[in-house]
XYZ file of C-alpha atoms in Angstrom:
392
model
C 6.347 13.746 -7.944
C 7.546 12.063 -4.768
C 10.624 9.868 -4.387
C 9.850 6.712 -2.420
C 12.583 4.405 -1.163
C 11.537 0.874 -2.082
C 13.327 -2.361 -3.023
C 11.203 -3.120 -6.079
C 8.836 -1.535 -8.556
C 5.129 -1.254 -7.875
C 2.107 -0.179 -9.969
C 1.971 3.564 -10.566
C 5.670 4.244 -10.006
C 8.793 4.392 -12.155
C 12.318 3.658 -10.947
C 15.007 6.302 -10.605
C 18.410 6.635 -8.989
C 17.983 9.476 -6.463
C 21.717 10.214 -6.668
C 21.550 10.787 -10.417
C 19.873 13.965 -11.731
C 19.873 12.425 -15.212
C 18.157 9.319 -13.887
C 15.473 11.413 -12.216
C 14.896 13.394 -15.423
C 14.497 10.187 -17.411
C 12.061 8.808 -14.850
C 10.004 11.988 -15.019
C 10.007 11.754 -18.797
C 8.721 8.168 -18.664
C 6.101 9.145 -16.110
C 4.896 11.938 -18.418
C 4.195 9.410 -21.147
C 1.901 7.322 -18.936
C -1.786 7.744 -19.656
C -4.961 6.173 -18.332
C -5.829 4.862 -14.880
C -5.172 1.742 -12.826
C -6.584 0.318 -9.617
C -3.957 -0.091 -6.936
C -4.917 -2.808 -4.435
C -5.381 -1.727 -0.842
C -3.462 -4.561 0.727
C -3.808 -3.500 4.362
C -6.880 -2.542 6.359
C -5.966 -0.470 9.406
C -7.968 0.363 12.530
C -6.555 3.185 14.629
C -8.559 2.245 17.721
C -6.755 -1.117 17.991
C -3.226 0.213 17.557
C -0.885 -0.176 20.553
C 1.821 2.157 19.260
C 1.753 4.862 21.937
C -0.185 6.517 24.738
C 0.365 10.007 26.198
C 3.561 10.499 24.155
C 5.049 7.263 25.478
C 6.001 4.743 22.794
C 4.946 1.127 23.087
C 4.650 -1.241 20.120
C 6.840 -0.473 17.075
C 6.722 -3.867 15.347
C 5.311 -2.619 12.033
C 7.503 0.491 12.007
C 10.611 -1.633 12.469
C 9.749 -3.964 9.580
C 8.116 -1.993 6.745
C 10.597 -2.103 3.829
C 8.756 0.515 1.774
C 8.626 3.344 4.306
C 4.830 3.325 4.107
C 4.281 3.463 7.890
C 4.890 6.452 10.126
C 3.968 7.437 13.716
C 0.794 9.533 13.969
C 0.256 10.280 17.653
C -1.070 7.345 19.646
C -1.218 5.163 16.533
C 0.614 4.731 13.250
C -0.492 5.733 9.763
C -0.144 3.477 6.707
C 0.029 5.191 3.312
C -1.850 2.855 0.927
C -0.261 4.483 -2.127
C 3.267 3.653 -0.945
C 2.460 0.227 0.543
C 3.875 -2.551 -1.646
C 1.762 -5.285 -0.052
C 4.480 -7.392 1.596
C 2.140 -7.896 4.565
C 4.789 -7.969 7.297
C 2.972 -5.297 9.313
C -0.211 -7.385 9.386
C 1.690 -10.584 10.177
C 3.347 -9.121 13.288
C 0.594 -6.737 14.459
C -0.382 -8.097 17.889
C -3.822 -6.494 18.138
C -5.128 -6.896 14.598
C -5.023 -3.146 13.958
C -3.304 -3.946 10.654
C -4.855 -6.850 8.766
C -4.064 -8.248 5.318
C -6.828 -8.319 2.746
C -5.359 -10.168 -0.284
C -6.380 -12.695 1.013
C -7.530 -12.296 4.602
C -5.945 -14.452 7.301
C -9.161 -16.407 7.916
C -9.509 -17.213 4.194
C -5.981 -18.589 4.089
C -6.787 -20.743 7.128
C -9.924 -22.068 5.426
C -7.825 -23.058 2.408
C -5.386 -24.870 4.695
C -8.303 -26.657 6.341
C -9.732 -27.833 3.010
C -6.314 -28.853 1.654
C -5.254 -30.932 4.652
C -8.697 -32.440 5.251
C -8.869 -33.636 1.636
C -5.330 -35.016 1.807
C -6.111 -37.033 4.939
C -9.383 -38.291 3.414
C -7.399 -39.620 0.453
C -5.166 -41.615 2.796
C -2.176 -39.258 2.764
C 0.271 -39.147 5.661
C 2.896 -36.651 6.923
C 1.838 -33.755 4.635
C 4.209 -30.793 4.375
C 2.561 -27.515 3.370
C 4.554 -25.319 0.986
C 3.352 -21.703 0.972
C 4.595 -19.685 -1.993
C 3.868 -16.408 -3.750
C 2.124 -16.179 -7.104
C 5.076 -14.644 -8.923
C 8.273 -16.448 -8.026
C 6.787 -19.573 -6.450
C 4.324 -20.582 -9.154
C 6.955 -20.259 -11.884
C 9.454 -22.346 -9.921
C 6.962 -25.112 -9.096
C 5.738 -25.183 -12.716
C 9.328 -25.515 -13.966
C 9.966 -28.368 -11.523
C 6.945 -30.228 -12.920
C 7.711 -29.524 -16.598
C 11.401 -30.342 -16.620
C 11.754 -32.733 -13.692
C 9.864 -35.034 -11.371
C 7.961 -32.221 -9.664
C 7.437 -31.786 -5.966
C 7.502 -34.782 -3.608
C 4.055 -36.364 -3.325
C 3.591 -35.366 0.328
C 4.387 -31.682 -0.310
C 1.197 -29.647 -0.760
C 1.719 -26.242 -2.442
C -0.585 -23.326 -1.640
C -0.278 -19.886 -3.217
C -0.519 -16.592 -1.315
C 0.060 -13.049 -2.487
C 3.274 -12.672 -0.457
C 4.805 -15.250 1.875
C 5.710 -12.404 4.243
C 1.996 -11.930 4.927
C 1.811 -15.296 6.712
C 1.255 -14.888 10.432
C 1.311 -17.080 13.504
C -2.377 -17.939 13.119
C -1.855 -19.653 9.733
C 1.161 -21.659 10.884
C -0.593 -22.781 14.077
C -3.715 -23.707 12.104
C -1.721 -25.802 9.622
C -0.373 -28.045 12.382
C -3.735 -28.187 14.148
C -5.267 -29.359 10.846
C -2.742 -32.199 10.555
C 0.386 -30.898 8.817
C 3.712 -32.623 9.531
C 5.682 -29.567 8.495
C 5.349 -26.150 6.879
C 7.780 -24.360 4.615
C 7.637 -20.928 3.040
C 9.267 -20.562 -0.368
C 11.255 -17.357 -0.884
C 13.793 -16.112 -3.379
C 17.441 -16.876 -2.719
C 17.917 -13.098 -2.686
C 14.624 -11.693 -1.341
C 13.381 -8.366 -2.669
C 13.020 -7.069 0.875
C 14.190 -8.196 4.340
C 12.371 -11.154 5.873
C 12.825 -10.144 9.525
C 9.108 -10.232 10.265
C 8.686 -13.680 8.734
C 11.776 -14.959 10.541
C 10.438 -13.677 13.879
C 7.094 -15.353 13.233
C 8.790 -18.669 12.451
C 10.934 -18.499 15.610
C 7.803 -17.930 17.720
C 5.835 -20.609 15.874
C 8.617 -23.179 16.333
C 8.885 -22.378 20.033
C 5.158 -23.102 20.408
C 4.904 -26.075 18.038
C 8.101 -27.621 19.383
C 6.930 -27.096 22.945
C 3.799 -29.186 22.430
C 5.400 -31.980 20.428
C 5.161 -31.118 16.719
C 8.945 -30.810 16.272
C 11.595 -28.200 16.982
C 11.830 -27.183 13.297
C 8.208 -27.613 12.361
C 8.185 -24.448 10.218
C 10.941 -22.927 8.135
C 12.025 -21.084 5.010
C 13.159 -22.634 1.725
C 15.158 -20.065 -0.246
C 15.541 -21.196 -3.874
C 15.689 -19.724 -7.368
C 16.283 -23.026 -9.164
C 13.588 -25.741 -9.476
C 16.091 -28.584 -8.945
C 17.380 -26.871 -5.813
C 13.806 -26.485 -4.545
C 12.931 -30.140 -5.116
C 16.193 -31.304 -3.566
C 15.593 -29.182 -0.436
C 12.068 -30.536 -0.035
C 13.174 -34.150 -0.432
C 15.705 -33.715 2.374
C 13.040 -32.521 4.809
C 12.218 -34.803 7.701
C 8.495 -34.584 8.562
C 7.657 -33.685 12.134
C 5.055 -35.295 14.355
C 1.477 -35.184 13.089
C -1.382 -34.500 15.478
C -2.973 -37.810 16.544
C -6.426 -36.269 16.161
C -6.335 -33.294 13.754
C -8.762 -30.455 14.308
C -11.408 -29.256 11.839
C -12.213 -25.902 13.461
C -13.485 -23.002 11.356
C -11.646 -19.679 11.815
C -14.095 -16.998 12.914
C -13.698 -13.534 14.430
C -11.187 -10.700 14.408
C -7.479 -11.387 13.962
C -6.534 -11.608 17.646
C -9.484 -13.927 18.264
C -8.485 -16.094 15.292
C -4.899 -16.331 16.575
C -6.085 -17.437 20.028
C -8.530 -19.930 18.493
C -5.778 -21.468 16.345
C -3.421 -21.720 19.321
C -6.105 -23.292 21.508
C -6.794 -25.931 18.857
C -3.069 -26.477 18.265
C -2.718 -27.230 21.981
C -5.892 -29.317 22.250
C -4.820 -31.773 19.528
C -1.073 -31.601 20.227
C 1.040 -34.770 20.469
C 2.520 -33.687 23.842
C 0.621 -30.688 25.270
C 2.096 -28.692 28.136
C 0.583 -25.772 30.039
C 3.154 -22.992 29.547
C 5.778 -22.240 26.883
C 8.530 -19.626 27.165
C 8.573 -17.402 24.077
C 11.353 -15.301 22.536
C 11.555 -11.565 23.145
C 9.171 -9.653 20.892
C 6.435 -12.284 20.934
C 2.895 -10.952 21.235
C 1.896 -13.162 24.166
C 3.025 -13.011 27.782
C 2.353 -11.637 31.220
C 3.278 -8.575 33.207
C 4.990 -9.078 36.532
C 4.450 -6.455 39.210
C 6.714 -6.014 42.227
C 3.740 -5.488 44.526
C 5.810 -4.130 47.417
C 6.683 -1.067 45.351
C 3.305 -0.680 43.623
C 1.233 2.239 44.922
C -1.881 1.325 42.904
C -1.720 4.638 41.059
C -3.231 2.739 38.098
C -1.226 4.655 35.496
C -0.611 1.291 33.830
C -4.351 0.679 33.549
C -4.852 4.000 31.792
C -1.991 3.253 29.378
C -2.926 -0.343 28.484
C -4.415 -0.310 24.937
C -6.006 -3.765 25.161
C -7.521 -3.619 28.674
C -5.240 -6.443 29.788
C -4.718 -4.430 32.980
C -7.837 -3.344 34.842
C -9.052 -1.926 38.122
C -12.190 -1.903 40.275
C -14.419 1.115 40.790
C -15.190 0.427 44.443
C -11.740 -0.441 45.855
C -8.001 -0.080 45.129
C -7.215 -3.083 42.924
C -5.001 -4.020 39.978
C -6.012 -7.023 37.874
C -4.575 -8.659 34.768
C -5.916 -10.820 31.933
C -2.957 -12.537 30.250
C -4.925 -13.496 27.158
C -5.349 -9.796 26.299
C -1.687 -8.798 26.777
C 0.262 -8.069 23.574
C 3.574 -7.244 25.286
C 3.611 -3.700 23.905
C 5.478 -2.413 26.969
C 3.345 0.681 27.540
C 2.579 -0.360 31.114
C 6.227 -0.723 32.109
C 7.193 2.491 30.319
C 4.374 4.414 32.019
C 4.790 3.048 35.576
C 6.235 5.859 37.749
C 7.625 3.374 40.286
C 9.188 1.145 37.564
C 7.897 -2.029 39.193
C 6.464 -3.655 36.026
C 8.393 -6.079 33.825
C 7.316 -8.164 30.818
C 7.647 -11.942 30.487
C 7.027 -13.330 26.983
C 5.301 -16.683 27.304
C 2.210 -18.595 26.227
C 0.025 -20.002 28.971
C -2.805 -21.864 27.276
C -4.982 -21.806 30.394
C -5.002 -17.997 30.275
C -7.330 -18.075 27.250
C -10.125 -19.161 29.572
C -8.912 -17.808 32.929
C -10.038 -14.177 32.661
C -8.765 -11.547 35.090
C -6.728 -12.376 38.185
C -5.841 -9.938 40.937
C -2.241 -8.718 41.083
C -2.630 -6.397 44.081
C -5.490 -5.231 46.278
C -5.644 -2.915 49.295
C -8.164 -1.611 51.746
C -9.525 1.772 50.669
C -9.050 4.884 52.773
C -12.362 6.589 53.414
C -12.960 10.295 53.757
C -13.035 11.327 57.435
C -16.140 13.482 56.790
C -18.362 11.648 54.306
C -16.846 8.134 54.601
C -16.484 7.863 50.818
C -13.465 5.778 49.670
C -11.066 7.813 47.580
C -7.621 6.159 47.636
C -5.432 3.260 48.718
C -5.004 3.167 52.494
C -1.220 2.700 52.346
C -0.787 5.723 50.079
C -2.937 8.047 52.156
C -1.303 6.894 55.375
C 2.121 7.669 53.912
C 0.927 11.160 53.009
C -0.475 11.647 56.532
C 2.810 10.483 58.046
C 4.785 13.000 55.984
C 2.423 15.834 56.938
C 1.968 14.974 60.614
C 4.354 17.717 61.816
């Protein structure tokens, strides 16, 4: 048997105090009495080829490693490995994964967005205004909302509840989609004392509010409601002030891989925004931004291009050139960590025009051609520096 550090019980495991030999013996005794089989859900689908964890023994993205409360994720070379038997299904890794390497399956992000679309479209068709979406889990949330309806007045009429497996699975794409579809606010219902840390969810909300607030939906468009009492829940929801609703809500259908769905939701959020602007500064750790290169110190060695896991940085086969596509950058930091000249820095931001802009050139030089065959083989400035050092 294996001891797994975890904040709560999960199917197939029994609890034990690792500091108590007696407790471990009792747990083993209980485990010996278990018979039969059960199907453990595989909450997370993981693709190694999309992971931006590391390249050439240099560490880049560690978002999922920093957040997993169950210890189910570990480094495995250039990517991470997720143990499905230890995973408790909180979904924080999928919510913060910038490339879509980790994606939640119970339900998928696009299915949750379709439910939001149907919910808000139906509410608007019935004449409703300023809807606030309340996302809650099926365990704690459903019981609390049911108690509020049975023993009180229930939720305010403009609050629309929607169940998910875990509120910590909710990512930026779902929050952005909710406001694009016409929500005036979004709240996530958690326990007053959560079973595991909510750092991933809190980071997502900070990023979502920076974006939604920047384009006119309200500075506190999304947030957390922590409640264990139905009266406390209802009271908190009644005190909420709805934000600004989109003047022309979108009806887009979410299609594609996770990163594509995130960009689609953000594009629509901006297109129908009350006060759209071109660029929004994001907090550190956000999965959107640009790389800035001090071109005077760049030698066009292209080590950054080789390290970039998303092809945000590229080159040209016929000439010394460094180009960058901001829409592909996930701010993993591998380029800056790999750069031998240390001339690359990261700037978290969201530039909506970058979704359509494609690559732009950061630095370009004339090639130096071989003195015998005239074939280009390096940047002119680099070869000329070598020649200058060897001239004597």
